[in-house]
Amino acid sequence: MTEIQKRLQTEVEKFQTVQKEYQKCVSVRQQLDAQLNENSLVKEELDRLADGDNVYKMIGPALVKQDLPEAKQNVQKRIDYISGEIKRQEGLIKDLDKKQDSHRETLSKLQQQFQQQQVKAAARS
Amino acid sequence: MASKSSQGQQINIDQLPIPQLNQLTQQLEQEIELFTTSLNQLKIAQTKFLESQECLNKISPDNDNKEILVPLTSSMYVPGHLTDVGKVLVDIGTGYYVEMEVPKGKDYFKRKMEYISKQIEKIQPVLAEKFKMKQGMENLLSVLDITLNVIGGKICVIIKFDWLKNMLQWTPLI
């Protein structure tokens, strides 16, 4: 019985670490999503501008003038990078999801075994 | 339990095992929290845009060259003169600022507010639906909880009874 208890405990610990990792991944993904959203809004706004309009970029506390095409390129690059990151995180999340499910299964099996043993032990004593 | 038969989704829920039900409720709660905070943030953003738009109304040719007090900190101001009422710098996000003429700036804020209104309209029905689902789940879970408690109580009684019988059998030996 103690062996099963030990196995249960290690399994629970493993499950919890996976769960934590999963939550981390999800929050990172949410952040990336927000960034992507903001960047695409900026891109949309930059696309509306005419060639002569002045664009400034905030670097530290100072505003530095930047060419419109350069700004557009920059934002597009960022969008591409963030989209790639999102795909990567999504893969990670899928993997972790599977891991969580398998852990959950083994956990419920162990729990059942444990309960059966307890009932048996109670009946025997 | 009578309320559940009306919708297809809720019939599905009945057949799930309890751990999964708990998991689903947790997920729903997280989703509801997320949507509520998003909704609040959207509303805050909208009021900010509205304020900016109202500020633009003050930057008109009538007020050209008038004296203003410029805030250096939240409690210290220096006097200044309003020059060039034709153009404003607008923060369009991620550190980019664009020089715009006043009407264009107003148009920008108007568009942004419309965008946010659309987002709010998207979120609100979803949130309402999640709330409904959560309520259904809670009803189901409370019913299950009561039945489980009753069953658990019976098992407990049987075990206790067996234990008592055994004790009575063994006492003469000690």
Short mmCIF file of C-alpha atoms in Angstrom, two decimals:
data_model
loop_
_atom_site.label_atom_id
_atom_site.label_comp_id
_atom_site.label_asym_id
_atom_site.label_seq_id
_atom_site.Cartn_x
_atom_site.Cartn_y
_atom_site.Cartn_z
CA MET A 1 0.00 0.00 0.00
CA THR A 2 2.78 2.39 0.86
CA GLU A 3 4.33 1.73 -2.54
CA ILE A 4 1.18 2.86 -4.27
CA GLN A 5 1.05 5.90 -2.06
CA LYS A 6 4.59 6.79 -3.05
CA ARG A 7 3.80 6.30 -6.70
CA LEU A 8 0.72 8.44 -6.31
CA GLN A 9 2.72 11.20 -4.73
CA THR A 10 5.43 11.28 -7.39
CA GLU A 11 2.78 11.17 -10.07
CA VAL A 12 0.94 14.10 -8.50
CA GLU A 13 4.16 16.08 -8.32
CA LYS A 14 4.93 15.39 -11.96
CA PHE A 15 1.41 16.37 -12.92
CA GLN A 16 1.70 19.63 -11.03
CA THR A 17 4.97 20.61 -12.71
CA VAL A 18 3.43 19.92 -16.10
CA GLN A 19 0.41 21.96 -15.11
CA LYS A 20 2.60 24.90 -14.12
CA GLU A 21 4.51 24.73 -17.37
CA TYR A 22 1.26 24.64 -19.26
CA GLN A 23 -0.03 27.74 -17.51
CA LYS A 24 3.22 29.55 -18.22
CA CYS A 25 2.98 28.68 -21.90
CA VAL A 26 -0.60 29.86 -22.07
CA SER A 27 0.20 33.23 -20.51
CA VAL A 28 3.17 33.70 -22.86
CA ARG A 29 0.88 32.92 -25.75
CA GLN A 30 -1.66 35.45 -24.56
CA GLN A 31 1.03 38.09 -24.32
CA LEU A 32 2.22 37.30 -27.83
CA ASP A 33 -1.32 37.54 -29.06
CA ALA A 34 -1.71 40.98 -27.51
CA GLN A 35 1.57 42.13 -29.06
CA LEU A 36 0.58 40.80 -32.46
CA ASN A 37 -2.71 42.61 -32.20
CA GLU A 38 -1.06 45.90 -31.27
CA ASN A 39 1.50 45.60 -34.05
CA SER A 40 -1.08 44.83 -36.69
CA LEU A 41 -3.09 47.85 -35.56
CA VAL A 42 0.04 49.99 -35.91
CA LYS A 43 0.68 48.52 -39.34
CA GLU A 44 -2.85 49.33 -40.38
CA GLU A 45 -2.39 52.88 -39.17
CA LEU A 46 0.95 53.29 -40.95
CA ASP A 47 -0.57 51.99 -44.17
CA ARG A 48 -3.14 54.78 -44.05
CA LEU A 49 -0.48 57.49 -43.99
CA ALA A 50 0.69 59.44 -47.01
CA ASP A 51 4.35 59.59 -48.02
CA GLY A 52 4.96 63.05 -46.66
CA ASP A 53 3.70 62.36 -43.12
CA ASN A 54 6.21 62.47 -40.31
CA VAL A 55 6.66 59.35 -38.21
CA TYR A 56 8.57 59.34 -34.93
CA LYS A 57 9.83 56.41 -32.96
CA MET A 58 10.14 56.58 -29.21
CA ILE A 59 13.65 55.57 -28.15
CA GLY A 60 13.93 55.89 -24.41
CA PRO A 61 12.36 59.24 -23.55
CA ALA A 62 13.23 60.83 -26.90
CA LEU A 63 11.27 60.86 -30.12
CA VAL A 64 13.38 60.13 -33.17
CA LYS A 65 12.19 60.83 -36.65
CA GLN A 66 11.95 57.79 -38.86
CA ASP A 67 11.15 57.21 -42.52
CA LEU A 68 7.71 55.84 -43.20
CA PRO A 69 8.91 52.87 -45.32
CA GLU A 70 11.46 51.97 -42.67
CA ALA A 71 8.82 52.09 -39.94
CA LYS A 72 6.51 49.91 -42.02
CA GLN A 73 9.29 47.41 -42.62
CA ASN A 74 10.12 47.32 -38.92
CA VAL A 75 6.55 46.65 -37.88
CA GLN A 76 6.14 43.98 -40.55
CA LYS A 77 9.30 42.27 -39.32
CA ARG A 78 7.97 42.30 -35.80
CA ILE A 79 4.65 40.86 -36.94
CA ASP A 80 6.45 38.03 -38.74
CA TYR A 81 8.59 37.27 -35.72
CA ILE A 82 5.65 37.27 -33.33
CA SER A 83 3.60 35.02 -35.62
CA GLY A 84 6.48 32.54 -35.65
CA GLU A 85 6.71 32.67 -31.88
CA ILE A 86 2.99 32.05 -31.56
CA LYS A 87 3.25 28.97 -33.75
CA ARG A 88 6.12 27.68 -31.63
CA GLN A 89 4.21 28.25 -28.40
CA GLU A 90 1.16 26.58 -29.85
CA GLY A 91 3.20 23.45 -30.55
CA LEU A 92 4.50 23.52 -26.99
CA ILE A 93 1.00 23.91 -25.61
CA LYS A 94 -0.23 20.96 -27.63
CA ASP A 95 2.59 18.76 -26.33
CA LEU A 96 1.92 19.82 -22.76
CA ASP A 97 -1.77 19.17 -23.22
CA LYS A 98 -1.04 15.60 -24.25
CA LYS A 99 1.34 15.16 -21.33
CA GLN A 100 -1.28 16.47 -18.94
CA ASP A 101 -3.86 14.05 -20.26
CA SER A 102 -1.57 11.05 -19.91
CA HIS A 103 -0.64 12.09 -16.38
CA ARG A 104 -4.27 12.50 -15.52
CA GLU A 105 -5.00 9.00 -16.79
CA THR A 106 -2.24 7.34 -14.80
CA LEU A 107 -3.27 9.34 -11.77
CA SER A 108 -6.86 8.18 -11.90
CA LYS A 109 -5.69 4.58 -12.39
CA LEU A 110 -3.41 4.80 -9.40
CA GLN A 111 -6.16 6.36 -7.37
CA GLN A 112 -8.49 3.51 -8.23
CA GLN A 113 -5.85 0.95 -7.27
CA PHE A 114 -5.25 2.76 -4.04
CA GLN A 115 -8.92 2.86 -3.18
CA GLN A 116 -9.37 -0.82 -3.99
CA GLN A 117 -6.49 -1.71 -1.74
CA GLN A 118 -7.88 0.39 1.03
CA VAL A 119 -11.28 -1.23 0.77
CA LYS A 120 -9.64 -4.67 0.75
CA ALA A 121 -7.51 -3.80 3.73
CA ALA A 122 -10.49 -2.51 5.60
CA ALA A 123 -12.46 -5.66 4.82
CA ARG A 124 -9.56 -7.90 5.84
CA SER A 125 -8.65 -6.36 9.14
CA MET B 1 -32.16 18.06 -12.59
CA ALA B 2 -35.26 19.01 -14.55
CA SER B 3 -33.68 22.09 -16.11
CA LYS B 4 -31.03 20.23 -18.06
CA SER B 5 -33.07 18.41 -20.65
CA SER B 6 -33.81 21.50 -22.73
CA GLN B 7 -30.39 21.97 -24.34
CA GLY B 8 -28.21 19.53 -26.28
CA GLN B 9 -24.98 20.72 -24.73
CA GLN B 10 -26.12 20.12 -21.22
CA ILE B 11 -27.21 16.59 -21.95
CA ASN B 12 -23.63 15.94 -23.00
CA ILE B 13 -22.39 17.28 -19.71
CA ASP B 14 -24.39 14.70 -17.74
CA GLN B 15 -22.39 11.86 -19.15
CA LEU B 16 -18.98 13.17 -18.17
CA PRO B 17 -17.14 11.80 -15.17
CA ILE B 18 -16.80 14.12 -12.18
CA PRO B 19 -13.07 14.98 -12.51
CA GLN B 20 -13.68 16.17 -16.04
CA LEU B 21 -16.71 18.14 -14.92
CA ASN B 22 -14.58 19.87 -12.32
CA GLN B 23 -11.95 20.56 -14.90
CA LEU B 24 -14.52 22.05 -17.24
CA THR B 25 -15.92 24.31 -14.55
CA GLN B 26 -12.44 25.52 -13.73
CA GLN B 27 -11.77 26.24 -17.38
CA LEU B 28 -15.04 28.11 -17.67
CA GLU B 29 -14.21 30.20 -14.63
CA GLN B 30 -10.84 31.13 -16.07
CA GLU B 31 -12.42 32.08 -19.36
CA ILE B 32 -15.02 34.22 -17.64
CA GLU B 33 -12.32 36.00 -15.66
CA LEU B 34 -10.30 36.65 -18.80
CA PHE B 35 -13.27 38.06 -20.67
CA THR B 36 -14.35 40.26 -17.78
CA THR B 37 -10.90 41.81 -17.40
CA SER B 38 -10.64 42.29 -21.16
CA LEU B 39 -14.00 43.99 -21.19
CA ASN B 40 -12.96 46.35 -18.40
CA GLN B 41 -9.70 47.17 -20.13
CA LEU B 42 -11.52 47.88 -23.36
CA LYS B 43 -13.84 50.26 -21.56
CA ILE B 44 -10.89 52.05 -19.96
CA ALA B 45 -9.18 52.37 -23.34
CA GLN B 46 -12.34 53.77 -24.83
CA THR B 47 -12.64 56.50 -22.22
CA LYS B 48 -8.98 57.40 -22.83
CA PHE B 49 -9.62 57.80 -26.54
CA LEU B 50 -12.68 59.88 -25.79
CA GLU B 51 -10.66 62.18 -23.54
CA SER B 52 -7.98 62.59 -26.20
CA GLN B 53 -10.62 63.42 -28.76
CA GLU B 54 -12.12 66.05 -26.50
CA CYS B 55 -8.67 67.53 -25.98
CA LEU B 56 -8.34 67.92 -29.72
CA ASN B 57 -11.43 70.10 -29.73
CA LYS B 58 -9.49 72.61 -27.64
CA ILE B 59 -6.68 72.74 -30.17
CA SER B 60 -8.46 74.97 -32.65
CA PRO B 61 -7.39 78.11 -34.53
CA ASP B 62 -9.35 80.21 -31.98
CA ASN B 63 -6.88 79.22 -29.29
CA ASP B 64 -3.75 79.95 -31.34
CA ASN B 65 -1.05 81.77 -29.40
CA LYS B 66 -3.01 81.68 -26.16
CA GLU B 67 -1.23 81.18 -22.88
CA ILE B 68 -1.36 77.70 -21.35
CA LEU B 69 0.16 75.99 -18.33
CA VAL B 70 2.19 72.96 -19.27
CA PRO B 71 2.31 70.18 -16.67
CA LEU B 72 5.88 69.12 -15.88
CA THR B 73 4.79 66.79 -13.11
CA SER B 74 1.30 66.16 -11.81
CA SER B 75 1.68 69.10 -9.41
CA MET B 76 4.02 71.53 -11.19
CA TYR B 77 3.25 73.66 -14.22
CA VAL B 78 5.18 76.11 -16.35
CA PRO B 79 3.57 78.80 -18.47
CA GLY B 80 3.75 78.51 -22.22
CA HIS B 81 2.16 79.63 -25.43
CA LEU B 82 0.16 77.48 -27.78
CA THR B 83 1.81 77.60 -31.20
CA ASP B 84 1.06 75.58 -34.31
CA VAL B 85 -2.51 74.51 -33.55
CA GLY B 86 -2.67 72.73 -36.90
CA LYS B 87 -0.71 69.60 -36.04
CA VAL B 88 -0.57 67.07 -33.21
CA LEU B 89 1.54 64.01 -32.46
CA VAL B 90 -0.49 60.86 -31.96
CA ASP B 91 0.74 57.69 -30.29
CA ILE B 92 -0.34 54.84 -32.53
CA GLY B 93 1.18 52.11 -30.38
CA THR B 94 4.44 50.16 -29.96
CA GLY B 95 6.40 53.38 -29.59
CA TYR B 96 5.42 54.96 -32.88
CA TYR B 97 4.13 58.53 -33.04
CA VAL B 98 2.65 60.14 -36.11
CA GLU B 99 2.29 63.81 -36.87
CA MET B 100 -1.29 64.46 -37.92
CA GLU B 101 -3.44 67.43 -38.70
CA VAL B 102 -6.16 68.00 -36.13
CA PRO B 103 -9.09 66.71 -38.23
CA LYS B 104 -7.06 63.62 -39.07
CA GLY B 105 -6.30 63.09 -35.39
CA LYS B 106 -9.99 63.36 -34.56
CA ASP B 107 -10.72 60.87 -37.29
CA TYR B 108 -8.09 58.54 -35.81
CA PHE B 109 -9.68 58.61 -32.36
CA LYS B 110 -13.11 58.13 -33.84
CA ARG B 111 -11.93 55.06 -35.71
CA LYS B 112 -10.23 53.67 -32.62
CA MET B 113 -13.36 54.08 -30.55
CA GLU B 114 -15.42 52.36 -33.21
CA TYR B 115 -12.91 49.52 -33.26
CA ILE B 116 -13.14 49.11 -29.50
CA SER B 117 -16.94 49.23 -29.58
CA LYS B 118 -16.85 46.40 -32.08
CA GLN B 119 -14.57 44.37 -29.83
CA ILE B 120 -16.86 44.97 -26.87
CA GLU B 121 -19.85 43.87 -28.93
CA LYS B 122 -17.96 40.71 -29.82
CA ILE B 123 -17.06 39.88 -26.25
CA GLN B 124 -20.32 40.63 -24.49
CA PRO B 125 -22.46 37.83 -25.98
CA VAL B 126 -19.63 35.32 -25.48
CA LEU B 127 -19.34 36.31 -21.84
CA ALA B 128 -23.10 36.00 -21.32
CA GLU B 129 -23.07 32.53 -22.84
CA LYS B 130 -20.15 31.41 -20.68
CA PHE B 131 -22.01 32.61 -17.62
CA LYS B 132 -25.02 30.54 -18.60
CA MET B 133 -22.86 27.48 -19.16
CA LYS B 134 -21.18 27.93 -15.81
CA GLN B 135 -24.51 28.14 -14.06
CA GLY B 136 -25.68 24.93 -15.72
CA MET B 137 -22.49 23.20 -14.64
CA GLU B 138 -22.83 24.42 -11.09
CA ASN B 139 -26.38 23.12 -10.88
CA LEU B 140 -25.30 19.73 -12.14
CA LEU B 141 -22.29 19.59 -9.85
CA SER B 142 -24.30 20.41 -6.76
CA VAL B 143 -26.79 17.63 -7.57
CA LEU B 144 -23.90 15.20 -8.10
CA ASP B 145 -22.29 16.35 -4.89
CA ILE B 146 -25.35 15.52 -2.83
CA THR B 147 -25.75 12.05 -4.37
CA LEU B 148 -22.06 11.34 -3.86
CA ASN B 149 -22.22 12.42 -0.26
CA VAL B 150 -25.08 10.05 0.37
CA ILE B 151 -23.26 7.13 -1.28
CA GLY B 152 -20.02 7.99 0.54
CA GLY B 153 -21.88 8.05 3.85
CA LYS B 154 -23.23 4.53 3.28
CA ILE B 155 -19.80 3.09 2.49
CA CYS B 156 -18.42 4.72 5.57
CA VAL B 157 -21.15 3.21 7.72
CA ILE B 158 -20.54 -0.28 6.31
CA ILE B 159 -16.81 -0.09 6.94
CA LYS B 160 -17.34 1.17 10.46
CA PHE B 161 -19.81 -1.59 11.12
CA ASP B 162 -17.37 -4.27 9.91
CA TRP B 163 -14.65 -2.80 12.00
CA LEU B 164 -16.85 -2.88 15.08
CA LYS B 165 -17.78 -6.51 14.47
CA ASN B 166 -14.14 -7.46 14.15
CA MET B 167 -13.26 -5.62 17.29
CA LEU B 168 -15.95 -7.48 19.21
CA GLN B 169 -14.63 -10.79 17.93
CA TRP B 170 -11.08 -10.07 18.94
CA THR B 171 -11.60 -8.57 22.36
CA PRO B 172 -11.79 -11.87 24.25
CA LEU B 173 -8.31 -12.78 23.04
CA ILE B 174 -6.59 -9.69 24.39
#
